[in-house]
Short mmCIF file of C-alpha atoms and ligand atoms in Angstrom, two decimals:
data_model
loop_
_atom_site.label_atom_id
_atom_site.label_comp_id
_atom_site.label_asym_id
_atom_site.label_seq_id
_atom_site.Cartn_x
_atom_site.Cartn_y
_atom_site.Cartn_z
CA MET A 177 -70.17 141.43 -55.43
CA CYS A 178 -67.02 140.21 -57.13
CA LEU A 179 -66.01 143.82 -57.55
CA GLY A 180 -62.24 144.18 -57.41
CA ILE A 181 -60.51 147.54 -57.35
CA PRO A 182 -56.89 148.16 -58.29
CA GLY A 183 -54.82 149.94 -55.69
CA LYS A 184 -51.17 150.66 -55.10
CA VAL A 185 -49.28 149.06 -52.24
CA VAL A 186 -47.90 152.04 -50.35
CA ARG A 187 -46.51 150.41 -47.24
CA TRP A 188 -46.44 146.96 -45.76
CA LEU A 189 -47.67 146.97 -42.16
CA CYS A 190 -47.29 143.31 -41.28
CA ARG A 191 -46.06 140.37 -43.33
CA GLU A 192 -47.05 137.63 -40.89
CA GLY A 193 -49.48 134.90 -42.00
CA VAL A 194 -53.17 135.57 -41.52
CA ALA A 195 -52.49 139.01 -40.05
CA ALA A 196 -50.59 140.24 -43.14
CA ALA A 197 -51.68 143.78 -44.03
CA ALA A 198 -50.58 146.75 -46.07
CA GLU A 199 -51.67 150.28 -46.71
CA ILE A 200 -53.18 150.50 -50.17
CA GLU A 201 -53.83 153.69 -52.11
CA PHE A 202 -56.96 153.89 -54.23
CA GLU A 203 -57.93 156.87 -56.32
CA SER A 204 -57.80 159.29 -53.43
CA VAL A 205 -58.16 157.20 -50.31
CA ARG A 206 -55.79 154.97 -48.45
CA ARG A 207 -57.01 151.88 -46.67
CA VAL A 208 -55.43 149.07 -44.75
CA CYS A 209 -56.04 145.86 -46.68
CA HIS A 210 -55.28 142.28 -45.84
CA MET A 211 -52.48 140.78 -47.82
CA ALA A 212 -52.36 137.12 -46.83
CA CYS A 213 -53.19 136.03 -50.39
CA VAL A 214 -50.65 138.23 -52.15
CA PRO A 215 -47.47 137.96 -50.06
CA GLU A 216 -45.28 138.53 -53.12
CA ALA A 217 -46.50 142.10 -53.74
CA GLU A 218 -43.93 144.79 -53.09
CA GLU A 219 -44.39 148.44 -52.28
CA GLY A 220 -45.19 150.26 -55.51
CA ASP A 221 -46.94 147.23 -57.02
CA TYR A 222 -50.62 147.34 -57.83
CA VAL A 223 -53.00 144.75 -56.42
CA ILE A 224 -56.68 144.02 -56.93
CA VAL A 225 -58.63 144.34 -53.71
CA HIS A 226 -61.92 142.60 -53.08
CA ALA A 227 -63.86 142.73 -49.80
CA GLY A 228 -60.89 144.20 -47.97
CA ILE A 229 -58.31 141.68 -49.10
CA ALA A 230 -55.86 141.74 -51.96
CA ILE A 231 -56.60 138.86 -54.33
CA SER A 232 -53.94 139.36 -56.98
CA ARG A 233 -50.93 141.38 -57.97
CA ILE A 234 -51.48 143.12 -61.30
CA ASP A 235 -48.86 141.94 -63.76
CA PRO A 236 -47.65 145.12 -65.52
CA GLN A 237 -46.08 143.09 -68.33
CA GLU A 238 -49.45 141.63 -69.17
CA VAL A 239 -50.93 145.11 -69.34
CA VAL A 240 -48.28 146.09 -71.87
CA ARG A 241 -48.90 142.87 -73.79
CA PHE A 242 -52.63 143.60 -73.87
CA GLN A 243 -52.04 147.10 -75.19
CA GLU A 244 -49.59 145.87 -77.80
CA GLU A 245 -51.98 143.17 -78.89
CA LEU A 246 -54.71 145.74 -79.46
CA ALA A 247 -52.32 148.14 -81.16
CA ASN A 248 -50.89 145.50 -83.47
CA SER A 249 -54.07 143.74 -84.45
CA LYS A 250 -55.59 145.32 -87.49
CA LEU A 251 -58.63 146.80 -85.87
CA HIS A 252 -61.15 148.36 -88.18
CA ASP A 253 -62.29 151.90 -87.75
CA GLU A 254 -65.26 151.87 -90.06
CA TRP A 255 -67.89 151.30 -87.44
CA PRO A 256 -70.20 153.02 -86.58
CA LEU A 257 -71.35 153.18 -90.16
CA THR A 258 -72.31 156.61 -91.30
CA GLU A 259 -75.65 156.00 -92.98
CA THR A 260 -77.72 155.84 -89.82
CA ALA A 261 -78.77 159.15 -88.39
CA GLY A 262 -79.11 159.48 -84.67
CA GLY A 263 -82.47 160.34 -83.25
CA GLU A 264 -83.59 162.44 -80.39
CA LEU A 265 -83.23 160.56 -77.19
CA PRO A 266 -86.58 159.87 -75.65
CA MET B 136 -56.70 155.81 -61.97
CA ARG B 137 -53.89 153.52 -63.11
CA TYR B 138 -55.09 150.18 -64.49
CA LEU B 139 -58.62 151.49 -64.94
CA ASP B 140 -58.23 154.35 -67.41
CA GLU B 141 -56.18 152.21 -69.80
CA PHE B 142 -59.11 149.87 -70.09
CA ARG B 143 -61.71 152.54 -70.71
CA ASP B 144 -60.22 154.06 -73.84
CA PRO B 145 -63.21 155.09 -75.99
CA VAL B 146 -61.29 155.04 -79.28
CA LEU B 147 -60.07 151.50 -78.77
CA ALA B 148 -63.51 150.50 -77.52
CA LYS B 149 -65.06 151.67 -80.77
CA ARG B 150 -62.46 149.90 -82.84
CA LEU B 151 -63.03 146.70 -80.94
CA VAL B 152 -66.76 147.01 -81.49
CA ALA B 153 -66.07 147.42 -85.20
CA GLN B 154 -63.76 144.45 -85.16
CA ILE B 155 -66.31 142.22 -83.47
CA ARG B 156 -68.95 143.29 -85.96
CA ARG B 157 -66.58 142.44 -88.78
CA SER B 158 -65.52 139.09 -87.36
CA ALA B 159 -69.03 137.80 -86.82
CA ARG B 160 -70.69 136.36 -89.87
CA ARG B 161 -73.79 135.49 -87.89
CA SER B 162 -75.29 136.32 -84.53
CA TRP B 163 -73.87 134.51 -81.50
CA THR B 164 -75.36 134.04 -78.06
CA ILE B 165 -72.80 134.56 -75.33
CA MET B 166 -73.39 134.48 -71.60
CA GLU B 167 -71.42 136.67 -69.26
CA VAL B 168 -71.34 134.73 -66.05
CA CYS B 169 -70.67 137.45 -63.53
CA GLY B 170 -73.10 140.16 -62.49
CA GLY B 171 -70.23 142.66 -62.38
CA GLN B 172 -69.76 142.04 -66.08
CA THR B 173 -73.49 142.47 -66.68
CA HIS B 174 -73.33 145.92 -65.15
CA GLY B 175 -70.25 146.80 -67.20
CA LEU B 176 -71.89 145.67 -70.42
CA LEU B 177 -75.01 147.69 -69.77
CA ARG B 178 -73.27 150.70 -68.34
CA TYR B 179 -71.07 151.03 -71.41
CA ALA B 180 -73.91 150.01 -73.70
CA ILE B 181 -71.86 147.21 -75.17
CA ASP B 182 -74.94 145.02 -75.52
CA VAL B 183 -76.52 147.76 -77.61
CA GLU B 184 -73.41 148.40 -79.69
CA LEU B 185 -73.23 144.73 -80.58
CA GLU B 186 -76.91 144.25 -81.22
CA GLY B 187 -77.56 141.88 -84.08
CA VAL B 188 -74.09 140.36 -83.84
CA VAL B 189 -73.72 139.23 -80.27
CA HIS B 190 -76.70 138.45 -78.14
CA LEU B 191 -75.58 138.73 -74.54
CA VAL B 192 -77.48 136.72 -71.99
CA HIS B 193 -76.87 137.45 -68.38
CA GLY B 194 -75.68 134.70 -66.13
CA PRO B 195 -76.29 133.65 -62.57
CA GLY B 196 -73.22 135.45 -61.22
CA CYS B 197 -74.90 137.47 -58.53
CA PRO B 198 -74.37 135.63 -55.24
CA VAL B 199 -76.86 137.79 -53.40
CA CYS B 200 -79.50 136.88 -55.99
CA VAL B 201 -79.08 133.14 -55.51
CA THR B 202 -78.87 133.14 -51.71
CA PRO B 203 -81.82 131.05 -50.58
CA LEU B 204 -84.68 132.75 -48.82
CA GLU B 205 -84.23 130.31 -45.93
CA SER B 206 -80.79 131.77 -45.20
CA ILE B 207 -82.17 135.31 -45.29
CA ASP B 208 -84.99 134.27 -43.01
CA PHE B 209 -82.50 132.69 -40.60
CA ALA B 210 -80.34 135.84 -40.63
CA GLN B 211 -83.43 137.88 -39.84
CA ARG B 212 -84.30 135.68 -36.90
CA LEU B 213 -80.74 136.00 -35.67
CA ALA B 214 -80.87 139.78 -35.96
CA LEU B 215 -83.92 139.87 -33.74
CA GLN B 216 -82.16 137.97 -30.94
CA PRO B 217 -80.96 140.12 -28.09
CA GLY B 218 -77.17 140.23 -27.96
CA VAL B 219 -76.70 139.17 -31.61
CA LEU B 220 -75.39 141.53 -34.28
CA VAL B 221 -75.75 140.42 -37.91
CA THR B 222 -73.27 141.89 -40.37
CA SER B 223 -72.84 141.56 -44.11
CA PHE B 224 -72.21 143.45 -47.34
CA GLY B 225 -74.75 146.18 -48.02
CA ASP B 226 -76.33 144.35 -50.95
CA MET B 227 -77.14 141.31 -48.88
CA LEU B 228 -78.79 143.37 -46.21
CA ARG B 229 -81.10 145.03 -48.76
CA VAL B 230 -82.47 141.83 -50.28
CA PRO B 231 -86.13 141.34 -49.41
CA GLY B 232 -86.83 138.37 -47.22
CA PRO B 233 -90.02 137.02 -45.70
CA HIS B 234 -90.22 139.98 -43.31
CA GLY B 235 -88.71 142.71 -45.46
CA SER B 236 -84.96 143.20 -45.78
CA LEU B 237 -82.46 143.05 -42.96
CA LEU B 238 -81.96 146.80 -43.21
CA GLU B 239 -85.70 147.31 -42.84
CA LEU B 240 -85.56 145.12 -39.75
CA LYS B 241 -82.77 147.34 -38.48
CA ALA B 242 -85.08 150.31 -38.76
CA ARG B 243 -87.43 148.37 -36.51
CA GLY B 244 -84.72 147.81 -33.91
CA ALA B 245 -82.89 144.67 -35.04
CA ASN B 246 -79.10 144.54 -34.73
CA VAL B 247 -77.78 144.75 -38.26
CA ARG B 248 -74.67 146.42 -39.61
CA VAL B 249 -73.15 146.85 -43.05
CA VAL B 250 -69.46 146.02 -43.25
CA TYR B 251 -67.02 146.43 -46.10
CA SER B 252 -65.10 143.27 -45.33
CA PRO B 253 -65.65 140.15 -43.23
CA LEU B 254 -62.50 141.16 -41.39
CA ASP B 255 -64.33 144.27 -40.21
CA ALA B 256 -66.83 141.89 -38.61
CA VAL B 257 -63.97 140.20 -36.76
CA ASP B 258 -62.97 143.64 -35.58
CA LEU B 259 -66.48 144.18 -34.22
CA ALA B 260 -66.16 140.87 -32.36
CA ARG B 261 -62.97 142.17 -30.75
CA ARG B 262 -64.60 145.44 -29.77
CA TYR B 263 -67.92 144.08 -28.54
CA PRO B 264 -67.15 140.92 -26.56
CA ASP B 265 -70.66 140.91 -25.11
CA TYR B 266 -72.22 140.62 -28.54
CA GLN B 267 -72.39 137.58 -30.76
CA ILE B 268 -71.21 138.87 -34.14
CA VAL B 269 -72.51 136.89 -37.11
CA PHE B 270 -71.18 137.57 -40.59
CA PHE B 271 -73.59 136.55 -43.36
CA ALA B 272 -70.99 135.08 -45.73
CA VAL B 273 -72.26 135.38 -49.28
CA GLY B 274 -70.20 135.42 -52.42
CA PHE B 275 -68.46 133.31 -54.99
CA GLU B 276 -64.97 131.86 -54.84
CA THR B 277 -63.71 135.44 -55.00
CA THR B 278 -65.05 136.23 -51.55
CA ALA B 279 -64.37 132.90 -49.84
CA PRO B 280 -60.69 133.68 -49.07
CA ALA B 281 -61.77 136.79 -47.15
CA THR B 282 -64.29 134.90 -45.03
CA ALA B 283 -61.85 132.01 -44.52
CA LEU B 284 -59.32 134.54 -43.31
CA ALA B 285 -61.93 135.95 -40.92
CA VAL B 286 -62.43 132.50 -39.38
CA LEU B 287 -58.68 131.94 -39.09
CA GLN B 288 -58.17 135.34 -37.48
CA ALA B 289 -61.02 134.79 -35.03
CA ALA B 290 -59.63 131.35 -34.17
CA SER B 291 -56.11 132.65 -33.68
CA GLU B 292 -57.43 135.21 -31.23
CA ASN B 293 -59.84 132.79 -29.52
CA LEU B 294 -62.81 135.00 -30.33
CA THR B 295 -65.75 132.91 -29.22
CA ASN B 296 -68.30 135.56 -30.20
CA PHE B 297 -67.72 135.41 -33.96
CA SER B 298 -69.49 133.10 -36.38
CA LEU B 299 -70.37 132.82 -40.06
CA LEU B 300 -73.70 132.17 -41.70
CA VAL B 301 -72.22 130.54 -44.78
CA ALA B 302 -74.02 130.92 -48.10
CA HIS B 303 -70.98 130.73 -50.39
CA VAL B 304 -71.61 129.50 -53.92
CA ARG B 305 -69.37 128.13 -56.64
CA VAL B 306 -69.62 129.27 -60.22
CA GLN B 307 -68.59 126.30 -62.29
CA PRO B 308 -71.29 123.87 -61.11
CA ALA B 309 -73.86 126.51 -62.06
CA MET B 310 -72.29 126.88 -65.51
CA GLU B 311 -72.50 123.12 -65.87
CA ALA B 312 -76.14 123.17 -64.85
CA LEU B 313 -76.74 125.88 -67.46
CA ALA B 314 -74.82 124.14 -70.20
CA SER B 315 -76.79 120.94 -69.65
CA MET B 316 -80.19 122.62 -69.72
CA PRO B 317 -81.98 121.31 -72.80
CA ASP B 318 -83.32 124.79 -73.62
CA SER B 319 -79.98 126.52 -73.19
CA ARG B 320 -79.15 128.88 -76.05
CA VAL B 321 -75.70 129.76 -74.77
CA GLN B 322 -72.96 129.22 -77.34
CA GLY B 323 -70.05 130.60 -75.36
CA PHE B 324 -69.21 131.86 -71.90
CA LEU B 325 -67.34 134.87 -70.59
CA ALA B 326 -66.00 133.40 -67.36
CA ALA B 327 -65.85 135.60 -64.27
CA GLY B 328 -62.45 137.28 -64.05
CA HIS B 329 -62.20 137.62 -60.30
CA VAL B 330 -63.49 134.14 -59.58
CA CYS B 331 -60.78 132.82 -61.92
CA THR B 332 -58.22 135.04 -60.20
CA ILE B 333 -58.72 132.75 -57.20
CA THR B 334 -59.54 129.42 -58.83
CA GLY B 335 -57.53 129.67 -62.04
CA TYR B 336 -59.02 128.25 -65.21
CA ALA B 337 -57.55 124.80 -65.50
CA SER B 338 -60.84 123.29 -64.35
CA TYR B 339 -62.59 124.80 -67.37
CA GLU B 340 -60.49 122.68 -69.70
CA ALA B 341 -62.60 119.60 -68.92
CA PHE B 342 -65.72 121.78 -69.14
CA VAL B 343 -65.04 122.95 -72.71
CA GLU B 344 -64.09 119.43 -73.68
CA ARG B 345 -67.38 118.10 -72.37
CA TYR B 346 -69.79 120.79 -73.55
CA GLN B 347 -67.89 122.04 -76.60
CA LEU B 348 -68.55 125.65 -75.65
CA PRO B 349 -65.74 128.22 -75.60
CA VAL B 350 -64.94 129.78 -72.24
CA VAL B 351 -63.11 133.11 -72.20
CA VAL B 352 -61.87 134.43 -68.88
CA THR B 353 -62.87 138.09 -69.00
CA GLY B 354 -62.37 141.19 -66.88
CA PHE B 355 -64.77 143.99 -66.09
CA GLU B 356 -63.69 147.19 -67.81
CA PRO B 357 -65.11 148.04 -71.25
CA LEU B 358 -61.97 147.02 -73.15
CA ASP B 359 -61.73 143.82 -71.12
CA LEU B 360 -65.32 142.97 -71.93
CA LEU B 361 -64.95 143.74 -75.61
CA HIS B 362 -61.68 141.84 -75.77
CA GLY B 363 -63.33 138.80 -74.18
CA ILE B 364 -66.31 138.97 -76.52
CA TRP B 365 -64.02 139.33 -79.52
CA ALA B 366 -62.02 136.26 -78.47
CA CYS B 367 -65.23 134.30 -77.97
CA VAL B 368 -66.63 135.35 -81.34
CA ARG B 369 -63.36 134.43 -83.05
CA GLN B 370 -63.55 130.96 -81.54
CA LEU B 371 -67.20 130.55 -82.45
CA GLU B 372 -66.56 131.62 -86.03
CA VAL B 373 -63.97 128.91 -86.55
CA GLY B 374 -65.89 126.30 -84.58
CA SER B 375 -63.35 126.07 -81.79
CA ALA B 376 -64.13 125.48 -78.11
CA GLN B 377 -61.21 126.33 -75.88
CA VAL B 378 -60.41 128.07 -72.66
CA GLU B 379 -58.85 131.45 -73.33
CA ASN B 380 -57.58 133.94 -70.80
CA CYS B 381 -58.34 137.57 -71.64
CA TYR B 382 -57.77 138.85 -68.11
CA ARG B 383 -54.13 137.98 -67.90
CA ARG B 384 -53.07 140.89 -65.73
CA SER B 385 -54.90 139.24 -62.83
CA VAL B 386 -55.58 135.60 -63.74
CA ARG B 387 -53.07 132.78 -63.98
CA ARG B 388 -53.91 129.27 -65.09
CA GLU B 389 -53.37 127.82 -61.63
CA GLY B 390 -55.12 130.73 -59.88
CA ASN B 391 -54.05 132.14 -56.54
CA LEU B 392 -52.63 129.12 -54.73
CA ARG B 393 -52.29 130.92 -51.41
CA ALA B 394 -55.97 131.89 -51.49
CA GLN B 395 -56.98 128.37 -52.51
CA GLN B 396 -55.02 127.00 -49.59
CA LEU B 397 -56.83 129.32 -47.14
CA VAL B 398 -60.20 128.34 -48.58
CA GLY B 399 -59.34 124.63 -48.49
CA GLN B 400 -58.25 124.92 -44.89
CA VAL B 401 -61.61 126.32 -43.78
CA TYR B 402 -64.20 125.14 -46.31
CA GLN B 403 -65.25 122.03 -48.13
CA ILE B 404 -67.43 121.69 -51.20
CA CYS B 405 -71.09 120.88 -50.59
CA ASP B 406 -74.38 120.70 -52.45
CA ARG B 407 -76.25 123.95 -52.00
CA PRO B 408 -79.69 125.22 -52.92
CA TRP B 409 -79.58 128.24 -55.22
CA ARG B 410 -82.53 130.56 -55.00
CA GLY B 411 -84.85 129.78 -57.88
CA TRP B 412 -82.69 126.89 -59.11
CA GLY B 413 -82.96 124.19 -56.48
CA ILE B 414 -80.00 122.22 -55.24
CA ILE B 415 -76.86 122.45 -57.34
CA PRO B 416 -74.50 119.53 -56.72
CA GLY B 417 -71.15 120.88 -55.56
CA GLY B 418 -72.65 124.35 -55.87
CA GLY B 419 -71.51 125.69 -52.53
CA LEU B 420 -68.98 125.75 -49.73
CA GLN B 421 -69.52 124.84 -46.10
CA LEU B 422 -67.25 125.05 -43.08
CA ARG B 423 -65.13 121.97 -42.47
CA PRO B 424 -66.14 119.99 -39.39
CA GLU B 425 -63.15 121.30 -37.42
CA TRP B 426 -64.51 124.86 -37.77
CA ARG B 427 -68.08 124.04 -36.79
CA GLU B 428 -67.84 126.17 -33.70
CA PHE B 429 -67.74 129.16 -36.08
CA ASP B 430 -70.89 128.03 -37.87
CA ALA B 431 -73.88 130.20 -36.97
CA GLU B 432 -76.22 127.40 -38.07
CA VAL B 433 -74.66 125.19 -35.38
CA ARG B 434 -74.36 127.88 -32.75
CA PHE B 435 -77.95 129.04 -33.16
CA ALA B 436 -79.42 125.75 -34.38
CA SER B 437 -82.64 126.27 -32.44
CA LEU B 438 -83.52 129.23 -34.67
CA LEU B 439 -83.33 127.25 -37.90
CA GLU B 440 -86.69 126.77 -39.49
CA SER B 441 -88.13 125.11 -42.51
CA VAL B 442 -89.23 126.19 -45.93
CA VAL B 443 -90.13 129.75 -46.78
CA ASN B 444 -92.23 130.53 -49.83
CA GLU B 445 -90.95 132.69 -52.66
CA PRO B 446 -93.03 135.65 -53.81
CA SER B 447 -94.75 134.15 -56.82
CA GLU B 448 -94.41 137.06 -59.21
CA CYS B 449 -90.63 137.30 -59.26
CA ARG B 450 -89.08 135.62 -62.32
CA SER B 451 -85.56 135.78 -60.95
CA ALA B 452 -84.88 132.11 -61.69
CA ASP B 453 -85.56 132.72 -65.41
CA VAL B 454 -83.53 135.92 -65.36
CA LEU B 455 -80.57 134.22 -63.71
CA ALA B 456 -80.64 131.34 -66.16
CA GLY B 457 -80.67 133.77 -69.08
CA ARG B 458 -84.09 132.55 -70.22
CA ILE B 459 -85.66 136.00 -70.11
CA LYS B 460 -84.38 139.55 -69.98
CA PRO B 461 -85.39 141.49 -66.88
CA THR B 462 -87.62 143.70 -69.04
CA GLU B 463 -89.69 140.65 -69.90
CA CYS B 464 -90.70 140.19 -66.26
CA PRO B 465 -94.19 141.69 -65.89
CA ALA B 466 -93.24 143.25 -62.57
CA PHE B 467 -90.14 144.99 -63.93
CA ALA B 468 -90.23 148.72 -63.18
CA VAL B 469 -93.90 148.47 -62.38
CA ARG B 470 -94.24 146.65 -59.11
CA CYS B 471 -90.52 145.95 -58.77
CA THR B 472 -88.05 148.84 -58.54
CA PRO B 473 -84.81 149.29 -56.59
CA ASP B 474 -86.81 151.23 -54.01
CA ARG B 475 -89.37 148.48 -53.63
CA PRO B 476 -87.74 145.31 -54.93
CA LEU B 477 -89.67 142.08 -55.22
CA GLY B 478 -86.62 140.00 -55.86
CA ALA B 479 -82.89 140.03 -55.22
CA PRO B 480 -81.79 140.80 -58.81
CA MET B 481 -83.41 144.22 -58.45
CA VAL B 482 -81.44 144.94 -55.29
CA SER B 483 -77.94 143.83 -55.78
CA SER B 484 -75.36 146.04 -57.43
CA GLU B 485 -74.74 143.00 -59.62
CA GLY B 486 -78.32 141.98 -60.24
CA ALA B 487 -79.40 141.98 -63.87
CA CYS B 488 -82.76 143.60 -63.08
CA ALA B 489 -81.06 146.47 -61.25
CA ALA B 490 -78.68 146.91 -64.19
CA TYR B 491 -81.58 147.17 -66.65
CA PHE B 492 -83.43 149.52 -64.39
CA ARG B 493 -80.39 151.71 -64.00
CA TYR B 494 -79.03 151.74 -67.51
CA ARG B 495 -81.98 151.01 -69.71
CA THR B 496 -84.71 153.08 -68.16
CA ALA B 497 -82.54 156.15 -67.65
CA CYS B 498 -80.21 157.73 -70.16
CA THR B 499 -77.03 157.27 -68.20
CA TRP B 500 -74.70 156.53 -71.07
CA CYS B 501 -71.04 156.35 -70.75
CA ASP B 502 -69.48 159.40 -72.34
CA SER B 503 -67.19 157.29 -74.41
CA LEU B 504 -70.00 155.79 -76.43
CA ARG B 505 -72.47 158.63 -76.23
CA ASP B 506 -71.02 160.48 -79.18
CA SER B 507 -71.89 157.72 -81.56
CA ALA B 508 -74.98 158.66 -83.48
CA VAL B 509 -75.70 155.03 -84.23
CA ALA B 510 -75.35 154.16 -80.58
CA ASP B 511 -77.83 156.85 -79.66
CA ASP B 512 -80.19 155.55 -82.25
CA ARG B 513 -79.79 152.07 -80.94
CA LEU B 514 -80.41 153.26 -77.42
CA ARG B 515 -83.59 154.85 -78.65
CA THR B 516 -84.84 151.64 -80.15
CA THR B 517 -83.83 149.67 -77.09
CA ALA B 518 -85.41 152.25 -74.88
CA GLN B 519 -88.56 152.13 -76.98
CA ARG B 520 -88.72 148.40 -76.60
CA VAL B 521 -88.20 148.75 -72.87
CA ARG B 522 -91.08 151.16 -72.79
CA GLU B 523 -93.56 149.07 -74.70
CA ASP B 524 -95.59 148.70 -71.60
CA THR B 525 -96.92 152.21 -71.20
CA ALA B 526 -97.96 151.64 -67.65
CA ALA B 527 -94.40 150.63 -66.82
CA ALA B 528 -93.11 153.75 -68.53
CA SER B 529 -95.26 156.06 -66.52
CA VAL B 530 -94.23 154.43 -63.27
CA ARG B 531 -90.63 154.74 -64.33
CA ARG B 532 -90.99 158.40 -65.17
CA GLY B 533 -92.55 158.92 -61.79
CA TYR B 534 -89.57 157.18 -60.26
CA HIS B 535 -87.05 159.38 -62.02
CA GLU B 536 -88.88 162.59 -61.34
CA ARG B 537 -88.92 161.95 -57.64
S1 LIG C 11 -87.90 142.59 -62.19
FE1 LIG C 11 -88.15 142.21 -59.97
S2 LIG C 11 -89.81 140.71 -59.85
FE2 LIG C 11 -89.03 140.65 -61.96
S3 LIG C 11 -87.42 139.07 -61.96
FE3 LIG C 11 -86.38 141.01 -61.56
S4 LIG C 11 -86.32 141.10 -59.30
FE4 LIG C 11 -87.86 139.55 -59.80
#
């Protein structure tokens, strides 16, 4: 129920108060979403949409930081261990 | 899709799994609070990959599952009134109530409609002025801004035929109830990423102080989930209990202030009964007195009735408190399936029982993890355990063959 889907702000339709709305592009569909909670988003930004309203603007810098963090931390590659053979799936 | 694919990288997922297995010197019990996370964990088989190191217990974060039967019963009585149209999210309309689900009632002529957003219900109110449009407002803090916005839009347009049946719940009081349960085994929490997007996580600082349990704000994609688990395990290993944000692309400490302001304008905190749990202090939201005219329970007060009895067999309360796994419920996959659910957790797209039915009784593995021989082996053992009850297995096979 708390599903949130990222989408790209294609075009603002109205920036006024509770009626604020923008056209958002998801994988292959465009939908008008309500934008009252994310007035700072600009066209080209990505937002997370839940139940027809945008609830946050995705911070691209944080995405880069996340990727760098994973890339820089010394992650181990040794798992899965090799000794266990897979079985036929039931 | 941008901002999804980056967080589903199978190579990084495997490395994170390895890292978690390395970091943990013992097995830890971690609860993911949100039902969306439960589905992610099972869909990507993360629970299986981490078996023996991290024991994931599934939290109460499925609003549909904790909506009291009384509210469903009331919605059903509303839907049977001439001139009333009850709307809600699809999941809510499929939950079995005292007289079947709302969608079953629809098949018998009741006025029920699935909407994608509460604002679509406002749109129906504009288009059908002769109908009373009721939106059954379920959901956590994530959803409350949308329903608050619906009330504000309806008010600004003087729509007198729109109202809300409010069943909003708040996550943190439930986490507190869980953390204070004497039989609680939970050693750390993955907090719900989208709830925290709205509320922020400052309020968890007092929580971790009080209960000395780490809380890691976590997203929903496989890398998000693994990242959150890793952070939690790292804290547990060094005996720390802090709030950590692993869903930074969406969550800020203070949350979404604009959304909080909308919610505060329309709602106030109240005590609310959670299905299977009883009343949770501060566990819900209700309309502020100045918005009472939009409250379906006020508008249709004569239809409110008293207590409705729960079907006795459903163990949803134990499932939602993480006391048992869905597969331990005797009805699971035998008398309770998504086609014929006995309880809400088997219906909802976030319900733990539905997740187990979907991902643990069928071999729908994510491609990214399927190539791991060990993972397959682990699935087999999990699947075998799931199938211990041979009667259940045969019913399940029947279900899949259909
Ligand atoms: S399997 Fe069905 S009956 Fe058992 S707890 Fe889950 S919803 Fe209830």
